[in-house]
Every structure is written in structure tokens, then in C-alpha cells.
């Protein structure tokens, strides 16, 4: 057997990614940096192991199965997963991927870890993300937060369904959308009737998409007497009995097949606790949505990075026409283009995480505009990038064993999850119209790079012109959101990336000196250095 690349395995996924390692060093303070590198290194080595990669394959080859009844006819409403799923999820929880809220630089460290571990398998990232993101929403109800926050941030994975009081670790899901409304959650018809005890309600209705239905509790929206309200719905009641949480069926999805997404029914006996005030459900659950949108950016960056790593590894070992593929000018052009796109996504995800850690009013204002813009653009770029990376492997990339088809099926998910492209673009407009501090914070961020690259400066001026023209702004919302994201990525790369990376990005994404497809970069750029920087190195 000749001219076959070795498997990309037995390497440190974290250490092999300069954009990621440099970003962590940028945002994690000195005394905590050593611990962060150590924990991320352990996770990176596990992610690059043959064992973890096999878990990812198995979790997708044997997708979850719905069990509505036991052998005696009792309703159980459980989802059965392959053991590989539990191993992936258990390793992630133990590594702290549901906990960013209480430790120094927690969001940067968790985002980096999430980016590393998602490269093994993306589907189990859903419950990790939901569990992490439930914490700020639950803080609207301190009594509930006191019970659930220690469980949700625990590093103990317990798959069994038990009352919260009898668990040391728990997972959370979310169920917002209904079949008649979709993203328009104010059209929800699920009813919440107050019970005798304060804060307790009985729910009647349905949810069209329930993420991670095997979780211990869910944040849901329902119409209370005072309007649309957020509730915490546990799977198991305090007395140990099962809540009336009926799993109707699991969705048959394009990708994300290891993860279960369900349609659920509430039958009038479904018990829930109110989170926040009646009528404030959207505002309450948006705390969760904002955090999961960052995870959409991070997960897309992870899928992109793994696709690029596979393409770089293959072309570094495979020969054609007397030379390694990566040494051939046209292939090098494609690889450099993909590598820069991946680095821009990683750099932006880490900057958003650092703003979460900062926690100042300016950080919050920056996130209000930057998160939906980043979520829109990075998730949109994921699918074409993975498709191009697959093509770098030729016919081998189209074969399931390469892993690229699974990445390609996964790639569109984050563009849809937590609000599709139009929802994000309209949210950007909402921030621009209602929160002037958000634009001020954004302009301050990109302003730090002005004067360093003439193409970036020109792009900033063009963006300001677009922002000044509100005529037909809603119809132009996608274009404006794209420009906001691209200019922000360019500013970050000009400030922090090596000159050759920033040069490629500014030429191709801001200067218009490239075509629409990947691999049309100006040949005068230092493409070889860009490719070599991004190539994952496996120890011999």
C-alpha cells in the first residue's frame, strides 16, 4: 500500500492549533495560564486519540432510540443512547465544558475546550451548550439557581434520571419553538395554569423542537395569565415520580444524528416552576440564547478547524504528478484560503468569550452586536468551507470513513439553531436601532486596528457609509451583518495574527482581491507560510 496518508490521530488537537493556543495566551492572565494550558492540553490529547475518534464514529453509527413504554406497558419516555455517547458526554462534563461561570477566565477556557472537544464529535455539544447556558437564565430566580446551578456546573456526569436532590450533576435542555410559530415564540400556545403553591404551574401544550430530551430539566416558554413566561420543567419530580413529559417522536435530521431532538407534549399535569416574572419569558430565556449563540460560533469554528486539519494532513502526505499535493500552487492556494477562514472564526470566538469574562457594561454592549453578527457569518461560512475541504481529499473525502461527510452534514446546523440567518440579521438591526452603546463598543473595538492596513481602513469607511444610510435597511440586513462580521474579523487578525495571515484575509475578504470560491487568492501572497502555520503536526 503506497501513497496513502496515515490517519490523523495520536496528536494534541489544542497544541496543534496556533490560532487557538495564541488566543488562550492572549486572554488568560499569567497565573492562570499554566493551569489553562495544562487542562486544554489533556483535553487536546484525548481529542486526538484513536479511542475518542472511535467514540465519535460509534455515536453517529448507532443513533439514539426512543423508548416510550417499558415491557409492561408503563409510559417511560426515555431516549436510549449508545455507550459511546455517554463516554463523550462524560469526558466533556469532567473536563468542565458545562462550567464557565465561576472560575477565572472561565469563558475563554471553556470556549477553547469546547472548540477542541467538538472536533471529536459535534452532536453531544448540544446538551453541553444548553447546560452551560441555562445558568444565567436561572439566576432570575435565586431559589431555583441555588438548587440547580451547582448541579449544572458540576464535573460529575450522571445519566440516570433522579430527583435533583439525589444527584451530584445534571444536564439541562431547552424547548421554545412550536409548530405554528417557529422562531416567532410569541405565537406559542402552550398554557401555564398557576397552582396553589407560589411559583408552581401546570403546563398544557407541545414543543416542536426539544433539544437534548434526555436531560434532567428544561427551560420552556408558555403563556401564563400575565403573558409569555419562562419555566423550569424537571423530568423527575421531587417525590421521585416522573413528570408528564411525553416524547412523541425523535426528529430524523440531516446531521447531528448522535443527538436526539424531540417533539414533546405537556398534558395538563406537567409540573413546572416559574423562572422570572410572568410576561418576561423572552427576556429571561434570552440570557440562555445569548450564551448558546456563542457556542454556535464556537462549534462552527471547531467543525471548520477539523475539516481544514484533515485537508492539510491529507495533502501533506498524498502525492500526485510527482509532488505532494500541498506543494502544488493551486492546491496551496485553496489550503491557505481555508486556513485563514478557520483562523478568523477561531479568533472571533475567543474574542467574544473574553468579552463575556470581562463583564463590563462596554463588554456587554459589544456582545449585543457582535454575537448575532458573528453567529450569522461564521455559521454561514462553515458549510462551503467543509465542502471545499472535502474536495481536497478527492473521492476519498466523499467516503464515510474519511469523516468529512459527517462534518459536511453537521456544518449547516449552527446556522439554523438558535435563530437562522434572517433572525440574526434582524437582531443586529434591533441592536443598532435600540442600543447605541452597542455600536459605540463595536466601533471602539475595530478602531483599535485602524491605520494598520489600508484595506481594513477602507472597509471601515465603507461600513460607516452603510450604517449612515437607513433606506431599505431591512432588505440589506444580511449584507450589513456580513460586513460587520468581516470587518471585526479583519481588525482582530490585523492586531493579533501573523502578518501573512492578516494580509491574506484583508486582501481576499476586505480588499475584494479574490473570487467567490475558495482558492482564488492573489499568488503574490505568502501562502506557504499560512499553510504551514495551520497544518496539524503528528509526532512520529
Coordinates of C-alpha atoms in Angstrom, one line a residue:
X1 CA 0.0 0.0 0.0
X2 CA 1.6 3.2 -1.1
X3 CA 0.8 6.9 -1.4
X4 CA -1.8 6.7 1.4
X5 CA -1.8 9.3 4.2
X6 CA -1.6 8.0 7.7
X7 CA -4.7 8.6 10.0
X8 CA -4.8 11.9 11.6
X9 CA -4.6 10.5 15.1
X10 CA -2.4 10.5 18.2
X11 CA -1.9 14.2 18.3
X12 CA -2.8 17.1 20.6
X13 CA -5.7 19.0 19.0
X14 CA -5.1 22.0 21.2
X15 CA -1.3 22.3 20.8
X16 CA -1.6 21.7 17.0
X17 CA -3.7 24.9 16.5
X18 CA -1.6 28.1 16.8
X19 CA -4.7 30.3 16.4
X20 CA -6.2 28.7 19.5
X21 CA -3.1 28.4 21.7
X22 CA -2.2 32.0 21.0
X23 CA -5.7 33.2 21.7
X24 CA -5.8 31.5 25.0
X25 CA -2.5 33.1 26.0
X26 CA -3.8 36.5 24.9
X27 CA -6.8 36.4 27.2
X28 CA -5.9 34.3 30.2
X29 CA -3.9 36.1 32.8
X30 CA -0.4 35.0 33.8
X31 CA -1.1 33.0 37.0
X32 CA -4.0 31.1 35.4
X33 CA -2.4 30.5 32.0
X34 CA -0.4 27.5 33.1
X35 CA -3.4 25.7 34.5
X36 CA -5.4 26.5 31.4
X37 CA -2.7 25.2 29.1
X38 CA -2.5 22.0 31.2
X39 CA -6.2 21.3 31.2
X40 CA -6.6 22.1 27.5
X41 CA -3.5 20.0 26.6
X42 CA -5.0 17.0 28.4
X43 CA -8.3 17.6 26.5
X44 CA -6.4 18.1 23.2
X45 CA -4.5 14.8 23.6
X46 CA -7.8 13.0 24.4
X47 CA -9.5 14.6 21.4
X48 CA -6.7 13.5 19.1
X49 CA -6.7 9.9 20.3
X50 CA -7.9 7.0 18.3
X51 CA -10.2 6.0 21.1
X52 CA -12.1 9.3 21.2
X53 CA -12.4 9.3 17.4
X54 CA -13.9 5.9 17.6
X55 CA -16.4 7.1 20.1
X56 CA -17.5 9.8 17.7
X57 CA -17.9 7.3 14.9
X58 CA -20.0 4.9 17.1
X59 CA -22.2 7.6 18.4
X60 CA -23.2 8.5 14.9
X61 CA -23.4 5.0 13.5
X62 CA -25.8 4.0 16.3
X63 CA -28.1 7.0 16.8
X64 CA -30.5 7.4 19.8
X65 CA -33.6 5.3 20.0
X66 CA -36.9 6.5 21.6
X67 CA -38.5 4.2 24.2
X68 CA -42.0 5.4 25.0
X69 CA -43.0 2.4 27.1
X70 CA -41.4 -0.4 29.1
X71 CA -42.1 -4.1 28.6
X72 CA -45.1 -3.9 30.9
X73 CA -46.8 -1.0 29.1
X74 CA -45.8 1.7 31.5
X75 CA -45.0 5.1 30.0
X76 CA -41.3 5.8 30.4
X77 CA -40.5 8.4 27.7
X78 CA -36.8 7.7 27.6
X79 CA -34.1 8.0 24.9
X80 CA -31.5 5.2 24.7
X81 CA -28.0 6.1 23.6
X82 CA -25.0 4.1 22.5
X83 CA -22.3 3.8 25.3
X84 CA -20.0 5.9 23.1
X85 CA -22.4 8.9 23.5
X86 CA -22.1 8.6 27.3
X87 CA -18.4 8.4 27.1
X88 CA -18.1 11.5 25.0
X89 CA -20.5 13.4 27.2
X90 CA -18.9 12.2 30.4
X91 CA -15.5 13.2 29.3
X92 CA -16.7 16.6 28.3
X93 CA -18.5 17.2 31.6
X94 CA -15.5 16.0 33.6
X95 CA -13.3 18.5 31.6
X96 CA -15.5 21.4 32.7
X97 CA -17.3 22.1 29.4
X98 CA -20.6 23.0 31.3
X99 CA -18.8 25.3 33.7
X100 CA -17.6 28.8 32.7
X101 CA -19.4 31.0 35.3
X102 CA -17.4 30.6 38.5
X103 CA -13.7 30.3 37.5
X104 CA -11.1 32.8 36.4
X105 CA -11.3 33.4 32.6
X106 CA -13.9 30.7 32.6
X107 CA -15.5 31.6 29.3
X108 CA -12.2 31.7 27.3
X109 CA -11.1 28.4 28.9
X110 CA -14.4 26.7 28.3
X111 CA -14.7 28.1 24.7
X112 CA -11.3 26.8 23.9
X113 CA -12.1 23.4 25.4
X114 CA -15.5 23.3 23.6
X115 CA -13.7 24.1 20.3
X116 CA -11.2 21.3 20.9
X117 CA -13.6 18.6 22.0
X118 CA -16.3 19.4 19.4
X119 CA -13.8 18.3 16.8
X120 CA -14.2 14.7 18.0
X121 CA -18.0 14.7 17.6
X122 CA -20.3 17.7 17.4
X123 CA -23.7 16.2 18.4
X124 CA -23.1 15.8 22.1
X125 CA -22.2 19.5 22.2
X126 CA -25.9 20.3 22.3
X127 CA -26.6 19.2 25.9
X128 CA -23.2 20.7 26.9
X129 CA -24.2 24.0 25.5
X130 CA -27.7 24.0 26.9
X131 CA -26.5 23.1 30.4
X132 CA -23.8 25.8 30.4
X133 CA -26.3 28.4 29.1
X134 CA -29.1 27.6 31.5
X135 CA -27.2 29.1 34.4
X136 CA -27.7 32.9 33.7
X137 CA -31.4 32.3 32.9
X138 CA -31.9 30.5 36.2
X139 CA -30.3 33.3 38.1
X140 CA -33.5 35.3 37.5
X141 CA -35.0 33.0 40.2
X142 CA -32.4 32.8 43.0
X143 CA -34.2 30.0 44.9
X144 CA -34.0 27.7 41.8
X145 CA -30.5 28.8 41.0
X146 CA -29.3 27.8 44.4
X147 CA -30.6 24.2 43.8
X148 CA -29.7 23.8 40.1
X149 CA -26.6 25.8 39.4
X150 CA -24.2 23.6 41.4
X151 CA -25.6 20.6 39.5
X152 CA -25.3 22.2 36.1
X153 CA -21.8 23.3 36.7
X154 CA -20.7 20.1 38.3
X155 CA -17.9 18.0 36.8
X156 CA -19.9 14.8 37.5
X157 CA -21.8 13.1 34.7
X158 CA -24.9 11.2 35.9
X159 CA -27.0 9.8 33.1
X160 CA -29.7 8.3 35.3
X161 CA -32.9 10.2 35.9
X162 CA -33.4 11.0 39.6
X163 CA -34.7 14.0 41.6
X164 CA -32.3 16.9 41.8
X165 CA -31.8 16.4 45.5
X166 CA -30.4 12.9 44.8
X167 CA -27.9 14.0 42.0
X168 CA -24.4 15.5 42.1
X169 CA -24.5 16.5 38.4
X170 CA -27.3 17.4 36.0
X171 CA -27.9 18.4 32.4
X172 CA -30.4 21.0 31.1
X173 CA -32.2 21.3 27.8
X174 CA -34.4 23.9 26.2
X175 CA -37.8 23.8 24.5
X176 CA -39.1 27.1 23.0
X177 CA -40.5 26.7 19.5
X178 CA -43.9 25.3 18.5
X179 CA -45.1 24.0 15.1
X180 CA -47.3 27.1 14.4
X181 CA -44.7 29.7 15.3
X182 CA -41.2 28.6 14.9
X183 CA -38.9 31.5 15.7
X184 CA -41.9 33.6 16.5
X185 CA -42.2 32.4 20.1
X186 CA -44.8 35.0 20.9
X187 CA -47.2 32.9 18.8
X188 CA -46.7 30.0 21.3
X189 CA -50.0 28.4 22.5
X190 CA -48.7 26.2 25.4
X191 CA -50.7 27.3 28.5
X192 CA -49.4 27.6 32.1
X193 CA -52.0 27.5 34.8
X194 CA -51.0 28.6 38.3
X195 CA -51.2 26.0 41.1
X196 CA -51.8 26.6 44.7
X197 CA -48.1 26.8 45.7
X198 CA -46.4 30.1 44.7
X199 CA -44.4 29.8 41.5
X200 CA -45.8 26.4 40.5
X201 CA -47.7 25.8 37.3
X202 CA -49.3 23.1 35.3
X203 CA -48.5 23.1 31.5
X204 CA -50.6 22.1 28.6
X205 CA -49.3 22.1 25.0
X206 CA -46.5 21.0 22.8
X207 CA -43.0 21.8 21.6
X208 CA -41.9 21.1 18.1
X209 CA -38.2 21.0 18.9
X210 CA -37.0 20.0 22.3
X211 CA -33.2 19.9 22.5
X212 CA -31.5 17.0 24.3
X213 CA -34.7 15.4 25.7
X214 CA -32.8 13.0 28.0
X215 CA -31.8 16.0 30.2
X216 CA -32.8 16.4 33.8
X217 CA -34.6 19.7 33.3
X218 CA -35.7 22.1 30.6
X219 CA -36.3 25.8 30.2
X220 CA -39.6 26.2 28.3
X221 CA -41.9 29.0 27.3
X222 CA -45.6 29.0 28.0
X223 CA -48.5 31.5 28.1
X224 CA -49.2 32.3 31.8
X225 CA -52.0 34.7 32.8
X226 CA -49.5 37.5 32.7
X227 CA -48.2 36.6 29.2
X228 CA -45.4 34.6 27.8
X229 CA -43.3 33.3 30.7
X230 CA -40.2 31.1 31.2
X231 CA -40.4 27.9 33.3
X232 CA -38.1 25.2 34.6
X233 CA -39.6 21.8 33.9
X234 CA -37.8 18.9 35.6
X235 CA -38.0 15.4 34.2
X236 CA -38.3 13.8 37.7
X237 CA -40.4 15.4 40.4
X238 CA -39.1 15.9 43.9
X239 CA -41.0 12.9 45.2
X240 CA -39.2 10.7 42.6
X241 CA -42.1 10.2 40.2
X242 CA -41.8 11.1 36.5
X243 CA -43.1 14.4 35.3
X244 CA -45.7 14.3 32.5
X245 CA -43.2 14.9 29.7
X246 CA -44.4 12.9 26.7
X247 CA -41.8 12.2 23.9
X248 CA -43.9 11.9 20.7
X249 CA -41.1 11.2 18.3
X250 CA -37.4 12.0 17.5
X251 CA -36.6 14.1 14.6
X252 CA -34.9 12.4 11.6
X253 CA -32.2 15.1 10.9
X254 CA -29.8 15.7 8.1
X255 CA -26.8 15.7 10.5
X256 CA -26.3 15.9 14.3
X257 CA -27.5 12.4 14.3
X258 CA -25.9 11.3 17.5
X259 CA -28.0 13.9 19.4
X260 CA -31.7 13.4 20.0
X261 CA -34.2 16.2 19.1
X262 CA -37.7 15.5 20.0
X263 CA -41.3 16.6 19.7
X264 CA -42.9 16.7 23.2
X265 CA -46.4 17.1 24.7
X266 CA -47.5 18.5 28.0
X267 CA -50.8 17.1 29.1
X268 CA -52.1 19.4 31.8
X269 CA -50.4 17.6 34.6
X270 CA -46.9 18.7 33.6
X271 CA -45.4 20.5 36.6
X272 CA -43.1 23.4 36.2
X273 CA -41.6 26.3 38.2
X274 CA -41.7 29.8 37.0
X275 CA -38.3 31.5 36.2
X276 CA -38.5 35.3 36.4
X277 CA -41.7 37.3 36.2
X278 CA -44.8 36.4 34.3
X279 CA -44.8 38.1 30.9
X280 CA -41.0 38.3 30.9
X281 CA -40.3 34.9 29.3
X282 CA -38.5 36.1 26.3
X283 CA -36.2 38.4 28.2
X284 CA -35.5 35.7 30.7
X285 CA -34.6 32.9 28.2
X286 CA -32.6 35.3 26.0
X287 CA -29.9 35.1 28.7
X288 CA -29.7 31.4 27.7
X289 CA -29.9 32.1 23.9
X290 CA -27.1 34.7 24.0
X291 CA -24.7 32.1 25.5
X292 CA -25.8 29.3 23.1
X293 CA -25.3 31.6 20.2
X294 CA -21.6 32.0 21.2
X295 CA -21.5 28.2 21.2
X296 CA -22.9 28.2 17.7
X297 CA -19.9 30.3 16.6
X298 CA -17.5 28.1 18.6
X299 CA -19.0 24.8 17.3
X300 CA -18.8 26.1 13.7
X301 CA -15.2 27.1 14.2
X302 CA -14.5 23.6 15.6
X303 CA -16.1 21.9 12.5
X304 CA -14.1 24.2 10.3
X305 CA -10.9 23.6 12.1
X306 CA -11.3 19.8 11.9
X307 CA -12.1 19.9 8.2
X308 CA -9.1 22.1 7.5
X309 CA -6.9 19.9 9.6
X310 CA -8.0 16.8 7.6
X311 CA -7.4 18.6 4.3
X312 CA -4.0 19.8 5.4
X313 CA -2.9 16.4 6.7
X314 CA -4.1 14.6 3.6
X315 CA -2.4 16.9 1.1
X316 CA 0.8 17.0 3.1
X317 CA 1.2 13.2 2.6
X318 CA -0.5 12.5 -0.7
X319 CA 1.4 12.8 -3.9
X320 CA 0.2 13.4 -7.4
X321 CA 2.1 14.3 -10.6
X322 CA 5.4 13.9 -8.8
X323 CA 4.8 16.3 -5.9
X324 CA 2.9 16.4 -2.7
X325 CA -0.5 17.9 -3.2
X326 CA 0.2 20.7 -0.6
X327 CA 3.3 21.8 -2.6
X328 CA 1.3 22.4 -5.8
X329 CA 0.5 26.1 -6.3
X330 CA -3.2 25.7 -6.9
X331 CA -3.8 23.3 -4.0
X332 CA -1.7 25.6 -1.8
X333 CA -4.0 28.5 -2.7
X334 CA -7.1 26.5 -1.7
X335 CA -5.5 25.4 1.6
X336 CA -4.3 28.8 2.5
X337 CA -7.8 30.3 1.9
X338 CA -9.4 27.6 4.1
X339 CA -6.8 28.0 6.8
X340 CA -7.3 31.8 7.0
X341 CA -11.1 31.4 7.2
X342 CA -10.7 28.9 10.0
X343 CA -8.3 31.1 11.9
X344 CA -10.7 34.1 11.6
X345 CA -13.5 32.1 13.0
X346 CA -11.4 30.8 16.0
X347 CA -10.0 34.3 16.7
X348 CA -13.5 35.8 16.7
X349 CA -15.0 33.1 19.0
X350 CA -12.2 33.7 21.6
X351 CA -12.7 37.5 21.5
X352 CA -16.4 37.0 22.2
X353 CA -15.6 34.7 25.1
X354 CA -13.1 37.2 26.5
X355 CA -15.9 39.8 26.5
X356 CA -18.1 37.5 28.5
X357 CA -15.3 37.2 31.0
X358 CA -14.8 40.9 31.1
X359 CA -18.3 41.5 32.2
X360 CA -18.2 45.3 32.0
X361 CA -21.0 47.5 30.6
X362 CA -18.9 48.0 27.5
X363 CA -18.3 44.3 27.1
X364 CA -22.0 43.6 27.3
X365 CA -22.7 46.3 24.7
X366 CA -20.1 44.9 22.4
X367 CA -21.5 41.4 22.7
X368 CA -25.0 42.7 22.0
X369 CA -24.0 43.5 18.4
X370 CA -21.0 41.2 17.9
X371 CA -22.7 37.9 18.9
X372 CA -25.5 37.9 16.4
X373 CA -23.2 39.2 13.6
X374 CA -20.6 36.5 14.4
X375 CA -23.3 33.9 14.7
X376 CA -24.7 34.9 11.3
X377 CA -21.4 35.0 9.4
X378 CA -19.3 32.2 10.9
X379 CA -22.0 29.6 10.8
X380 CA -22.8 30.6 7.2
X381 CA -19.2 30.1 6.2
X382 CA -18.9 26.7 7.7
X383 CA -20.7 24.7 5.0
X384 CA -18.9 25.9 2.0
X385 CA -15.6 25.6 3.8
X386 CA -16.2 22.0 4.8
X387 CA -17.4 21.2 1.2
X388 CA -14.1 22.6 -0.2
X389 CA -12.0 20.8 2.4
X390 CA -13.7 17.5 1.5
X391 CA -12.8 18.1 -2.2
X392 CA -9.1 18.4 -1.2
X393 CA -9.3 14.6 -0.4
X394 CA -10.9 13.9 -3.8
X395 CA -13.0 10.8 -3.9
X396 CA -11.7 9.7 -0.6
X397 CA -13.3 12.7 1.0
X398 CA -16.7 11.6 -0.2
X399 CA -16.4 8.2 1.6
X400 CA -17.9 8.0 5.1
X401 CA -14.7 6.5 6.5
X402 CA -12.8 9.8 5.9
X403 CA -15.1 11.6 8.5
X404 CA -15.6 14.5 6.1
X405 CA -19.2 13.5 5.1
X406 CA -20.2 13.6 8.8
X407 CA -18.6 17.1 9.1
X408 CA -20.5 18.2 6.0
X409 CA -23.8 17.1 7.4
X410 CA -23.1 18.8 10.6
X411 CA -22.0 22.1 9.0
X412 CA -25.4 23.8 8.4
X413 CA -26.8 23.1 11.8
X414 CA -25.4 26.1 13.7
X415 CA -26.7 28.5 11.1
X416 CA -30.2 27.2 11.9
X417 CA -30.0 26.6 15.6
X418 CA -30.8 29.5 17.9
X419 CA -32.2 31.6 15.1
X420 CA -31.5 31.2 11.4
X421 CA -29.7 33.8 9.3
X422 CA -32.6 36.3 8.9
X423 CA -33.3 36.2 12.7
X424 CA -29.6 37.1 13.4
X425 CA -29.6 39.9 10.8
X426 CA -32.8 41.4 12.2
X427 CA -31.4 41.1 15.7
X428 CA -28.4 43.1 14.5
X429 CA -30.8 45.8 13.2
X430 CA -32.6 45.8 16.5
X431 CA -29.4 46.4 18.4
X432 CA -28.4 49.2 16.1
X433 CA -31.8 50.9 16.5
X434 CA -32.3 50.5 20.2
X435 CA -28.9 50.3 21.8
X436 CA -26.5 52.9 20.6
X437 CA -23.9 51.8 23.1
X438 CA -23.6 48.5 21.2
X439 CA -22.4 50.3 18.0
X440 CA -20.1 52.5 20.1
X441 CA -18.5 49.5 21.6
X442 CA -18.2 47.8 18.3
X443 CA -16.6 50.8 16.6
X444 CA -14.2 51.2 19.5
X445 CA -13.1 47.5 19.0
X446 CA -12.4 47.8 15.3
X447 CA -11.0 51.3 15.8
X448 CA -8.1 49.8 17.7
X449 CA -6.8 48.4 14.4
X450 CA -7.2 51.5 12.2
X451 CA -4.1 52.6 10.4
X452 CA -2.5 49.2 10.3
X453 CA -3.9 48.0 6.9
X454 CA -5.2 50.2 4.1
X455 CA -7.8 47.6 3.1
X456 CA -9.2 47.4 6.6
X457 CA -9.3 51.2 6.8
X458 CA -11.2 51.3 3.5
X459 CA -13.6 48.6 4.7
X460 CA -14.3 50.5 7.9
X461 CA -15.1 53.7 5.9
X462 CA -17.4 51.7 3.7
X463 CA -19.2 50.2 6.7
X464 CA -19.7 53.6 8.2
X465 CA -21.3 54.7 5.0
X466 CA -23.6 51.7 5.1
X467 CA -24.6 52.4 8.7
X468 CA -25.4 56.0 7.8
X469 CA -27.9 55.0 5.1
X470 CA -31.0 53.6 6.7
X471 CA -33.0 53.5 3.4
X472 CA -34.2 49.9 2.8
X473 CA -32.1 48.8 5.8
X474 CA -34.2 45.6 6.5
X475 CA -33.7 44.3 3.0
X476 CA -30.0 45.0 3.3
X477 CA -29.7 43.5 6.7
X478 CA -27.8 40.4 5.6
X479 CA -25.2 42.4 3.7
X480 CA -24.8 44.8 6.6
X481 CA -24.4 41.9 9.1
X482 CA -21.8 40.2 6.9
X483 CA -19.8 43.4 6.7
X484 CA -19.9 43.9 10.4
X485 CA -18.5 40.4 11.0
X486 CA -15.9 40.6 8.3
X487 CA -14.6 44.0 9.4
X488 CA -14.4 42.7 13.0
X489 CA -12.5 39.6 12.0
X490 CA -10.2 41.7 9.9
X491 CA -9.5 44.0 12.8
X492 CA -8.7 41.1 15.1
X493 CA -6.4 39.4 12.7
X494 CA -4.6 42.6 11.9
X495 CA -4.0 43.1 15.6
X496 CA -3.2 39.6 16.7
X497 CA -2.4 37.2 13.8
X498 CA 0.9 36.9 11.9
X499 CA 1.3 39.4 9.1
X500 CA 0.9 36.8 6.4
X501 CA -2.5 35.6 7.8
X502 CA -3.8 39.2 8.2
X503 CA -2.5 40.0 4.7
X504 CA -4.4 37.1 3.1
X505 CA -7.6 38.0 5.0
X506 CA -7.6 41.6 4.2
X507 CA -6.7 41.0 0.5
X508 CA -9.4 38.4 0.0
X509 CA -12.2 39.4 2.4
X510 CA -11.9 43.2 2.6
X511 CA -10.0 44.2 -0.5
X512 CA -12.0 42.2 -2.9
X513 CA -8.8 40.8 -4.5
X514 CA -10.2 37.3 -4.8
X515 CA -13.1 35.4 -6.4
X516 CA -16.1 33.9 -4.7
X517 CA -14.8 30.4 -4.5
X518 CA -12.0 29.3 -2.1
X519 CA -8.6 29.1 -3.8
X520 CA -8.6 32.3 -5.7
X521 CA -6.1 34.3 -3.6
X522 CA -3.5 36.5 -5.3
X523 CA -0.5 34.4 -5.9
X524 CA 1.9 37.1 -4.6
X525 CA 0.8 36.5 -1.0
X526 CA 2.9 34.3 1.3
X527 CA 0.6 31.3 1.1
X528 CA 3.1 28.7 2.0
X529 CA 3.6 30.2 5.5
X530 CA -0.2 30.3 6.0
X531 CA -0.5 26.6 5.1
X532 CA 2.4 25.6 7.3
X533 CA 1.1 27.5 10.3
X534 CA -2.2 25.7 10.2
X535 CA -1.0 22.2 9.4
X536 CA -1.5 19.8 12.4
X537 CA 1.7 18.1 13.2
X538 CA 1.6 14.5 14.4
X539 CA 4.6 13.2 16.4
X540 CA 6.3 10.4 14.5

